[in-house]
Amino acid sequence: MSDLQANFAAAVADSKQLPERPDNMTLLKIYALYKQATDGDASGERPGFTDFVARAKFDAWAALTGTDADAARQDYIDLIDSLK
């Protein structure tokens, strides 16, 4: 496992033990970076307008389309580190 992969795995574990719950926009950024790092570009249909949460999550992820997985991993690590 590369250092980046190990640091990403550690950041994922750390994200579950943050001292306080981040605001909703930060949570969306965490979600989007995680999805981009693990699944790549957004896929599937955009959720309907009545499912606000799923739609916001999909839109945050789709905004990162084209971002390299390693770049998303590093951004995720940096974001989680800033929240500790």
Short mmCIF file of C-alpha atoms in Angstrom, two decimals:
data_model
loop_
_atom_site.label_atom_id
_atom_site.label_comp_id
_atom_site.label_asym_id
_atom_site.label_seq_id
_atom_site.Cartn_x
_atom_site.Cartn_y
_atom_site.Cartn_z
CA MET A 1 0.00 0.00 0.00
CA SER A 2 1.37 3.40 -0.95
CA ASP A 3 1.84 6.21 1.54
CA LEU A 4 -1.04 8.10 -0.05
CA GLN A 5 -3.35 5.08 0.29
CA ALA A 6 -2.29 4.57 3.92
CA ASN A 7 -2.79 8.26 4.73
CA PHE A 8 -6.18 8.20 3.01
CA ALA A 9 -7.26 5.16 5.02
CA ALA A 10 -6.12 6.90 8.21
CA ALA A 11 -8.03 10.07 7.24
CA VAL A 12 -11.19 8.02 6.63
CA ALA A 13 -10.85 6.55 10.13
CA ASP A 14 -10.15 10.01 11.57
CA SER A 15 -13.25 11.44 9.85
CA LYS A 16 -15.41 9.25 12.06
CA GLN A 17 -13.84 10.71 15.22
CA LEU A 18 -13.77 14.44 14.58
CA PRO A 19 -14.07 16.61 17.71
CA GLU A 20 -17.25 18.24 16.37
CA ARG A 21 -19.66 17.66 13.50
CA PRO A 22 -18.72 19.75 10.44
CA ASP A 23 -21.28 22.03 8.80
CA ASN A 24 -23.35 20.67 5.92
CA MET A 25 -21.22 22.20 3.16
CA THR A 26 -18.10 20.63 4.64
CA LEU A 27 -19.86 17.29 4.97
CA LEU A 28 -20.79 17.48 1.27
CA LYS A 29 -17.16 18.22 0.39
CA ILE A 30 -15.99 15.25 2.49
CA TYR A 31 -18.53 12.99 0.78
CA ALA A 32 -17.67 14.22 -2.71
CA LEU A 33 -13.92 13.84 -2.23
CA TYR A 34 -14.37 10.34 -0.80
CA LYS A 35 -16.58 9.26 -3.71
CA GLN A 36 -14.21 10.76 -6.29
CA ALA A 37 -11.22 9.08 -4.64
CA THR A 38 -12.87 5.67 -4.40
CA ASP A 39 -15.35 5.50 -7.30
CA GLY A 40 -14.08 8.06 -9.83
CA ASP A 41 -16.38 10.42 -11.72
CA ALA A 42 -20.06 10.62 -10.77
CA SER A 43 -22.20 8.03 -12.49
CA GLY A 44 -25.87 7.18 -12.67
CA GLU A 45 -28.83 9.46 -12.92
CA ARG A 46 -29.13 12.63 -10.89
CA PRO A 47 -31.68 12.10 -8.10
CA GLY A 48 -35.02 13.84 -8.43
CA PHE A 49 -35.71 17.27 -6.98
CA THR A 50 -37.77 15.81 -4.14
CA ASP A 51 -34.75 13.98 -2.68
CA PHE A 52 -32.81 17.04 -1.55
CA VAL A 53 -30.04 15.22 0.31
CA ALA A 54 -29.24 12.69 -2.42
CA ARG A 55 -29.37 15.43 -5.05
CA ALA A 56 -26.98 17.68 -3.09
CA LYS A 57 -24.58 14.77 -2.57
CA PHE A 58 -24.68 13.84 -6.27
CA ASP A 59 -24.15 17.46 -7.34
CA ALA A 60 -21.17 17.85 -4.98
CA TRP A 61 -19.63 14.66 -6.38
CA ALA A 62 -20.38 15.61 -10.00
CA ALA A 63 -18.64 18.97 -9.45
CA LEU A 64 -15.38 17.02 -9.06
CA THR A 65 -15.68 15.27 -12.43
CA GLY A 66 -12.27 14.96 -14.03
CA THR A 67 -10.38 15.18 -10.73
CA ASP A 68 -7.69 12.52 -10.49
CA ALA A 69 -8.28 9.93 -7.74
CA ASP A 70 -4.91 10.66 -6.12
CA ALA A 71 -5.64 14.39 -6.09
CA ALA A 72 -9.03 13.70 -4.49
CA ARG A 73 -7.36 11.48 -1.87
CA GLN A 74 -4.86 14.21 -1.01
CA ASP A 75 -7.61 16.86 -0.83
CA TYR A 76 -9.61 14.55 1.45
CA ILE A 77 -6.60 14.04 3.73
CA ASP A 78 -5.94 17.78 3.86
CA LEU A 79 -9.58 18.57 4.64
CA ILE A 80 -9.83 16.01 7.45
CA ASP A 81 -6.52 17.21 8.91
CA SER A 82 -7.85 20.77 8.94
CA LEU A 83 -10.91 19.64 10.93
CA LYS A 84 -9.00 17.85 13.70
#
